[in-house]
Coordinates of C-alpha atoms and ligand atoms in Angstrom, one line a residue:
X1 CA -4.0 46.4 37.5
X2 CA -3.1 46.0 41.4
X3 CA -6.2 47.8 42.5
X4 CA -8.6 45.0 41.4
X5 CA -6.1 42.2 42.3
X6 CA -5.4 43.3 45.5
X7 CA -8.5 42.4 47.5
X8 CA -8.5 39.3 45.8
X9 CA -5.1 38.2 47.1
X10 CA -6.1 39.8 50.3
X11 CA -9.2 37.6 50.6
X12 CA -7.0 34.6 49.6
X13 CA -5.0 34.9 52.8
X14 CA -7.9 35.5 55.3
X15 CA -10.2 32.7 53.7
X16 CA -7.2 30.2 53.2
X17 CA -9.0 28.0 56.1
X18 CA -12.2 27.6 54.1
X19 CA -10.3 26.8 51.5
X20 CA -8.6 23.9 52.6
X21 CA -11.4 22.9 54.7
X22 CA -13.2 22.3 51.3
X23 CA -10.1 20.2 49.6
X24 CA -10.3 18.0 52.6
X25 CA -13.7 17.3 51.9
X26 CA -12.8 16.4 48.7
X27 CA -10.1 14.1 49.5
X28 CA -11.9 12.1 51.6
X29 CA -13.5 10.6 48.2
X30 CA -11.4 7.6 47.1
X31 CA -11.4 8.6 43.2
X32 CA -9.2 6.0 42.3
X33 CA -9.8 5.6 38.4
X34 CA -8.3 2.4 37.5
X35 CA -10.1 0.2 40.1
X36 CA -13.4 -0.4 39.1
X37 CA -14.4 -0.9 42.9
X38 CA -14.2 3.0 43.5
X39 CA -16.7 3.6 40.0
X40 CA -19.3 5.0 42.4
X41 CA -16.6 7.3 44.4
X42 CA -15.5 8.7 41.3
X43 CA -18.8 9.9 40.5
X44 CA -19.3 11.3 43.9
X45 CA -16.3 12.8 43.5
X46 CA -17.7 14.4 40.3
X47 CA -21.0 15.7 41.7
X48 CA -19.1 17.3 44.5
X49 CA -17.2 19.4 42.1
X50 CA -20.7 20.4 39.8
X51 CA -22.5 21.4 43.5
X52 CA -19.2 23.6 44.2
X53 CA -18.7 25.1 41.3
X54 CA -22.4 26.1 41.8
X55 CA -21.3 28.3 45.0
X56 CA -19.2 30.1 42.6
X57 CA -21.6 30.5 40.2
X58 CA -20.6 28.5 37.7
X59 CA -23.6 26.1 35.6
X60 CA -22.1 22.4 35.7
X61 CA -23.0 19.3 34.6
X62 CA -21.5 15.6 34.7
X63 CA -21.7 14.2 31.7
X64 CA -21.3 10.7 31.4
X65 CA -18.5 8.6 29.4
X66 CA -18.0 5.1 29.0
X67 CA -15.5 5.5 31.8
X68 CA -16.0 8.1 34.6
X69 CA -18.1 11.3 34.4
X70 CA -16.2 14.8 33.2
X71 CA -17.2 17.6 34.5
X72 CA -18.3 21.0 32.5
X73 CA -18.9 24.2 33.7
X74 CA -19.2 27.6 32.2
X75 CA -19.5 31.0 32.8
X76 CA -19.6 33.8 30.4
X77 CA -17.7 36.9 31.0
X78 CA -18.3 40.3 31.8
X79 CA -21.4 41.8 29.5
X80 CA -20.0 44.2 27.0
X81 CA -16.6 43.6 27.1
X82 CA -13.9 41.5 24.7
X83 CA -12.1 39.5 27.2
X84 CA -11.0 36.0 26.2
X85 CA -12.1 32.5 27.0
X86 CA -9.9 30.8 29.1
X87 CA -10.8 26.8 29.9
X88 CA -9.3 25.0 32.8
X89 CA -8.5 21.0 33.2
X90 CA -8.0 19.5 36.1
X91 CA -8.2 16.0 37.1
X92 CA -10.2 14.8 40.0
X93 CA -9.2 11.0 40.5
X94 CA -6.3 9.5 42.3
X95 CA -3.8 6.3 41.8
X96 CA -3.9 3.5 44.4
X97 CA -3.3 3.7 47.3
X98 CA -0.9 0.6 47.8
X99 CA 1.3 -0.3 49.8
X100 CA -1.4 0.6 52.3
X101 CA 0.8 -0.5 55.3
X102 CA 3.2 2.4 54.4
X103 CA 1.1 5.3 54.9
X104 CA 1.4 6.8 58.3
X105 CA -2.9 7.7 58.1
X106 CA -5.5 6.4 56.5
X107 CA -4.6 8.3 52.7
X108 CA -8.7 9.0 52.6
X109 CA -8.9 10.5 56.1
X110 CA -6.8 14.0 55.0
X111 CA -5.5 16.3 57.3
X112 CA -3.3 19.4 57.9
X113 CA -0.2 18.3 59.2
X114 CA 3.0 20.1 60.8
X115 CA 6.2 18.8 59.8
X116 CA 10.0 19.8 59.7
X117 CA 9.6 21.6 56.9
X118 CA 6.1 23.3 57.5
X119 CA 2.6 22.5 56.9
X120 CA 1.4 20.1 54.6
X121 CA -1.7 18.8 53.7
X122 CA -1.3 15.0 53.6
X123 CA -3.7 12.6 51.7
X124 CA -3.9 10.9 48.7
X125 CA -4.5 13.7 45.6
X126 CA -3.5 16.5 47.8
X127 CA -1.2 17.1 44.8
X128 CA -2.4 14.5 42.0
X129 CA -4.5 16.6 41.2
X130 CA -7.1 17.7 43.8
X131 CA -5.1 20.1 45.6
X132 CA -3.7 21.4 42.1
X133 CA -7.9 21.6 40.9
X134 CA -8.6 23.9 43.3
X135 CA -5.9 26.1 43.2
X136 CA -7.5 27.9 40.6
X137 CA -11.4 27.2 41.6
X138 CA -10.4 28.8 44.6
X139 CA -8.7 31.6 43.0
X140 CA -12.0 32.0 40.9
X141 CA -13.9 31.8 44.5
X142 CA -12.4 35.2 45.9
X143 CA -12.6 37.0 42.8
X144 CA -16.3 36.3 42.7
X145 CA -16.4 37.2 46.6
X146 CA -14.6 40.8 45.7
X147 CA -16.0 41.7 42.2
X148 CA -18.8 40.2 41.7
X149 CA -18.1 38.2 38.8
X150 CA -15.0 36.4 37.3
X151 CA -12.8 38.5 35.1
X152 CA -13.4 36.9 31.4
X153 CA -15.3 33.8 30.3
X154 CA -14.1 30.4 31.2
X155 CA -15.2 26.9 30.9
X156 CA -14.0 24.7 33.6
X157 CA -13.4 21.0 32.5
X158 CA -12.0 17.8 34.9
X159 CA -12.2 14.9 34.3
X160 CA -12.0 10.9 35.8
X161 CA -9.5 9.4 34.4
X162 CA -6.4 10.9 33.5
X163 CA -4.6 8.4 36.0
X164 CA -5.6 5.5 34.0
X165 CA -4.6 7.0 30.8
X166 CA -7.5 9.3 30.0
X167 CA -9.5 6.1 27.4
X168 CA -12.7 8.4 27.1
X169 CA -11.1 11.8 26.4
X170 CA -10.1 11.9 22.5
X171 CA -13.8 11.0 21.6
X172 CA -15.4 13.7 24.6
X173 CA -12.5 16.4 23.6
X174 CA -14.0 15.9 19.6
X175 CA -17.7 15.8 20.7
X176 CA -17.6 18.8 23.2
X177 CA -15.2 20.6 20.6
X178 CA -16.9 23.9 20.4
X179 CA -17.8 24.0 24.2
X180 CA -13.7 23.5 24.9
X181 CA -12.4 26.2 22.1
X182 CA -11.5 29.2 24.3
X183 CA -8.5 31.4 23.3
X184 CA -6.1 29.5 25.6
X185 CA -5.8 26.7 28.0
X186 CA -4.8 26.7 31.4
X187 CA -3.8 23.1 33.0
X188 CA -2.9 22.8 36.6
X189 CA -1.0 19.7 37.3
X190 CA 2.7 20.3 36.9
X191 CA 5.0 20.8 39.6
X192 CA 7.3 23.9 40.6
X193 CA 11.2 23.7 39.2
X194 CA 13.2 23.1 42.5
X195 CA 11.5 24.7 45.9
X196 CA 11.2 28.2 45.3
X197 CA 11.1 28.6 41.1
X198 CA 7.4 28.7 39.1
X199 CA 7.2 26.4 36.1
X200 CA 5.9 26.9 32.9
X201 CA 5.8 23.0 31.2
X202 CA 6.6 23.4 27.6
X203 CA 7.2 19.8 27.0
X204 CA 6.2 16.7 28.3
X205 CA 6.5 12.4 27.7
X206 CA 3.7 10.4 26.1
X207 CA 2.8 7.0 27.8
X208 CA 2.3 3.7 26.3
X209 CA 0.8 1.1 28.8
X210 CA 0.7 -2.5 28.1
X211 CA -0.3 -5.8 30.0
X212 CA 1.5 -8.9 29.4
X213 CA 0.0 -12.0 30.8
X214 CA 1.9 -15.1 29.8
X215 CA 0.2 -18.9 30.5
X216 CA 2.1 -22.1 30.8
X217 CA -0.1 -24.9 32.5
X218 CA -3.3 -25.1 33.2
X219 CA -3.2 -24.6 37.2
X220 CA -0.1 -24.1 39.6
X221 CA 2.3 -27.5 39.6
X222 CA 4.1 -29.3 42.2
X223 CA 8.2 -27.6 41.6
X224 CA 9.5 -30.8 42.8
X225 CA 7.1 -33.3 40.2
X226 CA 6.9 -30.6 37.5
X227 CA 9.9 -28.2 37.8
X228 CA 12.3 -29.3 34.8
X229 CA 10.2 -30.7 32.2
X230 CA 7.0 -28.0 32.4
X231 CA 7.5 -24.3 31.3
X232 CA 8.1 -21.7 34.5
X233 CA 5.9 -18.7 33.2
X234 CA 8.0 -16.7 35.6
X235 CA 11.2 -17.8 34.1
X236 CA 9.8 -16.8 30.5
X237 CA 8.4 -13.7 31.5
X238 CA 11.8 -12.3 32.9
X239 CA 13.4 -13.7 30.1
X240 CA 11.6 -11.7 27.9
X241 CA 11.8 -8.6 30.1
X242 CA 15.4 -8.3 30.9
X243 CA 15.9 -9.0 26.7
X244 CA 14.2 -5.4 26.4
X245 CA 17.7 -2.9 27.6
X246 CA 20.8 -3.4 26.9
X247 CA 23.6 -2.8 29.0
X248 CA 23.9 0.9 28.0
X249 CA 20.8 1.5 29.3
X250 CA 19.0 1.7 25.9
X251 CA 15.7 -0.1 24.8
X252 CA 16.4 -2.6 22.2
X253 CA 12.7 -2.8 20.8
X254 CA 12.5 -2.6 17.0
X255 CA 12.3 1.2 15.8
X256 CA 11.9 2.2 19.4
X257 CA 13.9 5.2 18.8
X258 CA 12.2 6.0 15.3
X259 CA 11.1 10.3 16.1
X260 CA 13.3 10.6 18.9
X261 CA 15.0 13.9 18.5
X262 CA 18.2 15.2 19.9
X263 CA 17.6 18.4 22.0
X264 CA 18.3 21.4 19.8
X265 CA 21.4 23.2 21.1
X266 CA 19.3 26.4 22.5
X267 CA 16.9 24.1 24.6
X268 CA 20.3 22.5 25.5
X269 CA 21.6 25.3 27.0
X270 CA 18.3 26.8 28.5
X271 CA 18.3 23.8 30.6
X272 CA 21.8 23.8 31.3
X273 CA 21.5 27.3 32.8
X274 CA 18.2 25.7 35.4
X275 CA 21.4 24.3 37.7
X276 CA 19.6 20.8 37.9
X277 CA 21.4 19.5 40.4
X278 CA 21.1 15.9 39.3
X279 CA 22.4 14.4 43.1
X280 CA 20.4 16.2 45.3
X281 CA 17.3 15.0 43.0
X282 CA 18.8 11.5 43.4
X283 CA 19.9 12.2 46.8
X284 CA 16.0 13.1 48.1
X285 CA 15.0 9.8 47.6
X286 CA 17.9 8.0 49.2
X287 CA 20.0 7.1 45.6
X288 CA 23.1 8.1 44.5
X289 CA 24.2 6.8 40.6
X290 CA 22.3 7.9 38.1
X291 CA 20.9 4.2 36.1
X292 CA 19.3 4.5 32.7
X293 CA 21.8 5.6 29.1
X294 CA 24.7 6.1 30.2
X295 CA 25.4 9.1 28.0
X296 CA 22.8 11.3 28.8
X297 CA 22.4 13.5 32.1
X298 CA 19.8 13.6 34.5
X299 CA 17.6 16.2 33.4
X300 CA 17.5 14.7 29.4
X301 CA 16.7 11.4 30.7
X302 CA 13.8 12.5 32.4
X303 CA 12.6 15.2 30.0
X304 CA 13.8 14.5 26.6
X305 CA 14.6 10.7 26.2
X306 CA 12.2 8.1 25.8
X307 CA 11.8 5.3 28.6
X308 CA 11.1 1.4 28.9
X309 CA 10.0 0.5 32.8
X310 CA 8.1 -2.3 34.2
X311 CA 5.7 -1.2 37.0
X312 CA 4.2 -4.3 38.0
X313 CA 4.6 -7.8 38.3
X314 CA 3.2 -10.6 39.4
X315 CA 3.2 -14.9 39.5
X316 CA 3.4 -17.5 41.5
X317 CA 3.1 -17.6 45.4
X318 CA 3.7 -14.0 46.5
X319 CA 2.2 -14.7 50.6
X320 CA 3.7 -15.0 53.7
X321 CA 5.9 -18.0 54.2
X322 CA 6.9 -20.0 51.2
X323 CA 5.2 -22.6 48.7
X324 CA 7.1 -24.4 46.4
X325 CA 5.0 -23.8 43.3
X326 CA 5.8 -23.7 39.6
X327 CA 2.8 -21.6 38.3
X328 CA 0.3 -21.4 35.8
X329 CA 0.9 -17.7 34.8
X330 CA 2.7 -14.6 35.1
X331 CA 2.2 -11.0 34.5
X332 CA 3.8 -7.5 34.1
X333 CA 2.4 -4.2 33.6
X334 CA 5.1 -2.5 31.4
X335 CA 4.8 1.3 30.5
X336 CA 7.3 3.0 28.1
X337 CA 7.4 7.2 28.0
X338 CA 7.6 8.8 24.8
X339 CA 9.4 11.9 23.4
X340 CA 9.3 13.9 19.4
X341 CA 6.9 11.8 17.2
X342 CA 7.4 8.3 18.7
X343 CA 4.0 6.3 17.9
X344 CA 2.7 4.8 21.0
X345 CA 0.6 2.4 18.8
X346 CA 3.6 1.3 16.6
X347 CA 5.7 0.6 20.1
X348 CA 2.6 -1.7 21.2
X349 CA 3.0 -3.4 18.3
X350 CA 6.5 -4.0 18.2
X351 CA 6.7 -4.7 21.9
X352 CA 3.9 -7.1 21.4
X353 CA 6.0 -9.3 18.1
X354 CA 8.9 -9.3 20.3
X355 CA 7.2 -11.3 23.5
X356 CA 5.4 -13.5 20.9
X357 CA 8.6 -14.0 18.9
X358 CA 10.0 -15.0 22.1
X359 CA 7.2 -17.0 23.4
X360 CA 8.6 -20.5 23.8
X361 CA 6.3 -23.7 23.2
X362 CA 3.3 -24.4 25.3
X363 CA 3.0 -20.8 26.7
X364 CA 0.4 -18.4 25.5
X365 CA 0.7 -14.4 25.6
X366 CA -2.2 -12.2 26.4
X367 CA -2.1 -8.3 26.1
X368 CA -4.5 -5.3 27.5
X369 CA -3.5 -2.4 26.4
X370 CA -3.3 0.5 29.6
X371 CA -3.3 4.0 27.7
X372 CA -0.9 5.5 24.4
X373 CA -0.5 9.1 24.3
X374 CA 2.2 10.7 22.1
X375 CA 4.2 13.0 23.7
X376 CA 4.0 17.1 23.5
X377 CA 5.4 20.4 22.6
X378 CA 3.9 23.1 23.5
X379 CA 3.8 26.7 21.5
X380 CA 4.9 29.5 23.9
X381 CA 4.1 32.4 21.4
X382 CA 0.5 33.6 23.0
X383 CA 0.4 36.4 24.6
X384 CA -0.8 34.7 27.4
X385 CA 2.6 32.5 28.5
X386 CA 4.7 35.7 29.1
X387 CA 1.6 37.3 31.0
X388 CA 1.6 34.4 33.1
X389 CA 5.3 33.9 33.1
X390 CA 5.6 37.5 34.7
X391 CA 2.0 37.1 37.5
X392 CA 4.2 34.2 38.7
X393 CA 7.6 35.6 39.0
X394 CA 5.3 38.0 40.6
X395 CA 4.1 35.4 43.1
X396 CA 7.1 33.5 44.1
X397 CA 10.9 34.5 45.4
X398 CA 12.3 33.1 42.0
X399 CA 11.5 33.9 38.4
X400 CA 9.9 31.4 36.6
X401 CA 11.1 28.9 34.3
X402 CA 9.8 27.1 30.9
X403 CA 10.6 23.6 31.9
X404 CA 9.9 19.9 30.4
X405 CA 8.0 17.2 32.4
X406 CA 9.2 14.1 32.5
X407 CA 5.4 12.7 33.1
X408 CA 2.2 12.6 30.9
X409 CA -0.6 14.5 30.7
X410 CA -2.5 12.5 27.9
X411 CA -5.1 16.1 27.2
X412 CA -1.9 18.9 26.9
X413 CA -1.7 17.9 22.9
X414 CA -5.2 17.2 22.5
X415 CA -6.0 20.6 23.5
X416 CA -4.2 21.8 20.2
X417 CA -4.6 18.6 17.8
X418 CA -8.3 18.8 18.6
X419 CA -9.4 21.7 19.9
X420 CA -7.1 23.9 17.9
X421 CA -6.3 25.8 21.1
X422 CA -2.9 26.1 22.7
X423 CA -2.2 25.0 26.4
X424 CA -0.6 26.6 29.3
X425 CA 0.4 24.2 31.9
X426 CA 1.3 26.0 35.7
X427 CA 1.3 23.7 38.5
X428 CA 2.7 24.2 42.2
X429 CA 3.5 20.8 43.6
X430 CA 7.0 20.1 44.9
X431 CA 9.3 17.1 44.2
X432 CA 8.8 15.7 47.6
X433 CA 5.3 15.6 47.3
X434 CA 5.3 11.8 46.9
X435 CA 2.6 11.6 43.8
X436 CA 1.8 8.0 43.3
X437 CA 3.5 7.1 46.5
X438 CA 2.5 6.6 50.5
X439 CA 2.3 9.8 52.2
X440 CA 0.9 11.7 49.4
X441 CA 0.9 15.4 50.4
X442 CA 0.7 19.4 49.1
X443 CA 2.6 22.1 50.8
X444 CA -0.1 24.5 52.5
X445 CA 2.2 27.3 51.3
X446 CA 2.0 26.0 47.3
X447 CA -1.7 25.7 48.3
X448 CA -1.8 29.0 49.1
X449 CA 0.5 30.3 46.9
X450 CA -1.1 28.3 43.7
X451 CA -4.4 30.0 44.7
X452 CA -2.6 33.3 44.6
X453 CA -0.5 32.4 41.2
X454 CA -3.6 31.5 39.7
X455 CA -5.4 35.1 40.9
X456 CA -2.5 36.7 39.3
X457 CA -2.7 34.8 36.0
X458 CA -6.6 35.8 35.8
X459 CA -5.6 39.5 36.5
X460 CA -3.1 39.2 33.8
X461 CA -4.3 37.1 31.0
X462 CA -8.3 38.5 31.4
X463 CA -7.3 42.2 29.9
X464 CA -5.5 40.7 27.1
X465 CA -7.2 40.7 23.9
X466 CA -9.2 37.8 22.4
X467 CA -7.8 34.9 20.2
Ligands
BES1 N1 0.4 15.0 37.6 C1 0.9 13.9 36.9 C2 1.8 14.3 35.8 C3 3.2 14.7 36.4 C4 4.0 13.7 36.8 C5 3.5 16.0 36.6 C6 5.3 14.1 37.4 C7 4.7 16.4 37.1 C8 5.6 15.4 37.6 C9 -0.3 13.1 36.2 O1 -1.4 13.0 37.1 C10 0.2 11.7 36.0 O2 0.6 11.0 36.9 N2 0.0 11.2 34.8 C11 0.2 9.9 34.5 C12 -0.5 9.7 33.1 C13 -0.5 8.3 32.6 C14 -1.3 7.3 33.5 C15 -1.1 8.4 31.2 C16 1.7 9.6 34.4 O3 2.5 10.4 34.0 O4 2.0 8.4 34.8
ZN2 ZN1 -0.7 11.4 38.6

């Protein structure tokens, strides 16, 4: 129905200002979720999002978890007519910043920014996931601006901590059960398929984060009195480490590959017909040999093959100059991503027996446990993915695609294991984007387009039937 999507889109294009004006406002709030130091700007960043959904209309509340706040807001559709529910996740906090001394600006002090390749809005969430949020409360803005009202009911719902594995959401998602179960979800923090091609994630890796934190002696040692004779935590901890892949590139944990699938031969060829082309992708970010199994492509390894990385590790004397120590401990955050029916609790386990089976005399092992979500599948048969497959081919110069992701997003199955409701996950960021990197930023034009994508969607899926 172009007449009432028209003047929506329209309104888009001359409000786009406002619109980003209000994102930078928002990231300016460092909502980074695993660093307890920013608990308070998290829950500013919360209440910021309850007071603007009130502009639109839209009752919110925080409501508190043992973590950071979610957010909640509802509005019911228009009286006297059977549209469906839609509800719509976002998240609103950010990863860390660091290495600080490699972002050009301050990462909280946004800004619209003219580069080579256009405009961007730089800053840190301007695509993880702020940016990607507002797409569709912005979309929701103009339609309230033109008609009065949004076009069916929907329940808006962020939350705090999907960067630092979502701990509070299972128990929220089973007590707020009947607030979350609308007809479909819609979940905005995917990316486009190569510049110019909308995405439909049908797939996506589960996460399994784990500490490690091995102790030899009971401070740091003197290398030249001690070195020899006392245990080098360092020298254990890589040990152990470079025991987990072997020299095909595969993990050698027990019953690590226990419910990992191979890709059925239609999904094979599906993605064979995308054209990944594997070196550009490599090429972007200055590499050129693909690493990892080295009988799988590209595109499998990031989408459809389970993963064993370390992201983190520390020991010893890491400053400026040099300090011949031998120290008391050493750590690494190790994360493994998850395809089919891996169990992200049986992999913590197993990782866990290896390092102690490992562990040599006099050191000690201690774990925390960062996050385990099983990977998901989503079903494609509502009415609602071809509706929004066809408003986004709509939108952009390409048709668009049903990809897989190689990254998690710990709520896509919860939505249907929980909720009993089937997701739809659209998202516009681009792979240069740098998520989780310096530099963060969000093309103005996916900005603008998402807003527009997401208008489309709400014209489309609102006149479709219920359930
Ligand atoms: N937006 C990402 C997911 C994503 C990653 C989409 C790459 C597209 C491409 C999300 O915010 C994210 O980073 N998730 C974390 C979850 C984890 C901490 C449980 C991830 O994948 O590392
Ligand atoms: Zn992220």
């Amino acid at each position: 129905m172009a007449t009432r999507l028209s003047p929506v889109l329209n309104r888009i294009d001359s409000t786009l200002d406002d619109a980003v004006a209000r994102l930078l406002d928002l990231l300016a709030i460092p909502s980074i979720s695993t660093d307890p130091a920013y608990k308070a700007d998290c829950a500013r960043a919360a209440d910021w999002l309850v007071a603007d959904l009130a502009t639109i209309g839209v009752k919110a509340e925080t409501i508190a978890t043992p973590g950071h706040p979610m957010v909640m807001g509802h509005v019911d559709g228009p009286a006297g007519q059977d549209t469906p529910h839609l509800v719509f996740y976002g998240h609103y906090d950010v990863q860390p910043v660091d290495p600080l001394s490699l972002w050009n600006n301050d990462p909280f002090a946004p800004a619209v920014e003219a580069t080579a390749k256009g405009k961007v809005i730089r800053g840190r969430g301007s695509s993880d996931d702020k940016g990607q949020l507002m797409t569709f409360v912005e979309a929701c803005r103009a339609w309230v601006a033109e008609h009065g009202q949004l076009p069916c009911e929907i329940t808006f719902f962020f939350e705090g901590e999907e960067e630092s594995g979502s701990p509070s959401l299972v128990p929220f998602m089973k007590e707020y059960k009947d607030r979350l179960k609308g007809d479909v979800a819609l979940i905005c923090d995917t990316g486009l398929f190569g510049h110019d091609t909308p995405a439909i994630v049908t797939m996506l890796r589960g996460l399994m984060g784990e500490e490690i934190v091995i102790k030899a002696a009971d401070k740091d040692l003197h290398s030249g009195m001690y070195g020899g004779p006392a245990q080098n935590p360092i020298r254990v901890l890589t040990r152990i480490l470079a025991g987990l892949h072997d020299d095909q590139g595969r993990v050698t944990l027990d019953g690590f590959y226990d419910g990992v699938p191979e890709l059925p031969a239609d999904v094979a060829a599906q993605w064979e017909a995308l054209g990944f082309d594997h070196e550009a992708f490599l090429g972007e970010v200055d590499l050129n040999l693909p690493a990892g199994e080295k009988d799988r492509s590209a595109l499998e390894m990031i989408w459809s093959r389970p993963t064993m990385e370390f992201n983190g590790i520390t020991g010893g004397y890491t400053g400026d100059g040099f300090k011949t120590v031998l120290p008391a401990q050493a750590s690494a955050k190790v994360s493994a991503r998850l395809v089919g029916t891996q169990d992200p609790h049986k992999i913590r386990e197993s990782l866990r027996a290896y390092v102690e089976a490992n562990l040599p005399a006099d050191c000690t092992v201690e774990f925390h446990p960062h996050g385990a979500s099983p990977a998901s599948v989503m079903e494609t048969s509502h009415p609602a993915f071809e509706a929004a497959r066809n408003a986004l081919s709509d939108e952009w110069p390409n048709e668009a695609a049903f990809v897989g992701c190689g990254g998690s997003i710990p709520i896509a199955g919860y939505f249907k294991k929980i909720v009993g409701v089937d997701a739809l996950l659209a998202g516009f960021g681009r792979d240069d984007d740098a998520i989780h990197s310096p530099n963060e930023k969000y093309d103005l034009e996916c900005f603008h387009k998402g807003i527009r994508s997401w208008a489309r969607i709400l014209d489309a899926v609102s006149t479709q039937t219920k359930g």
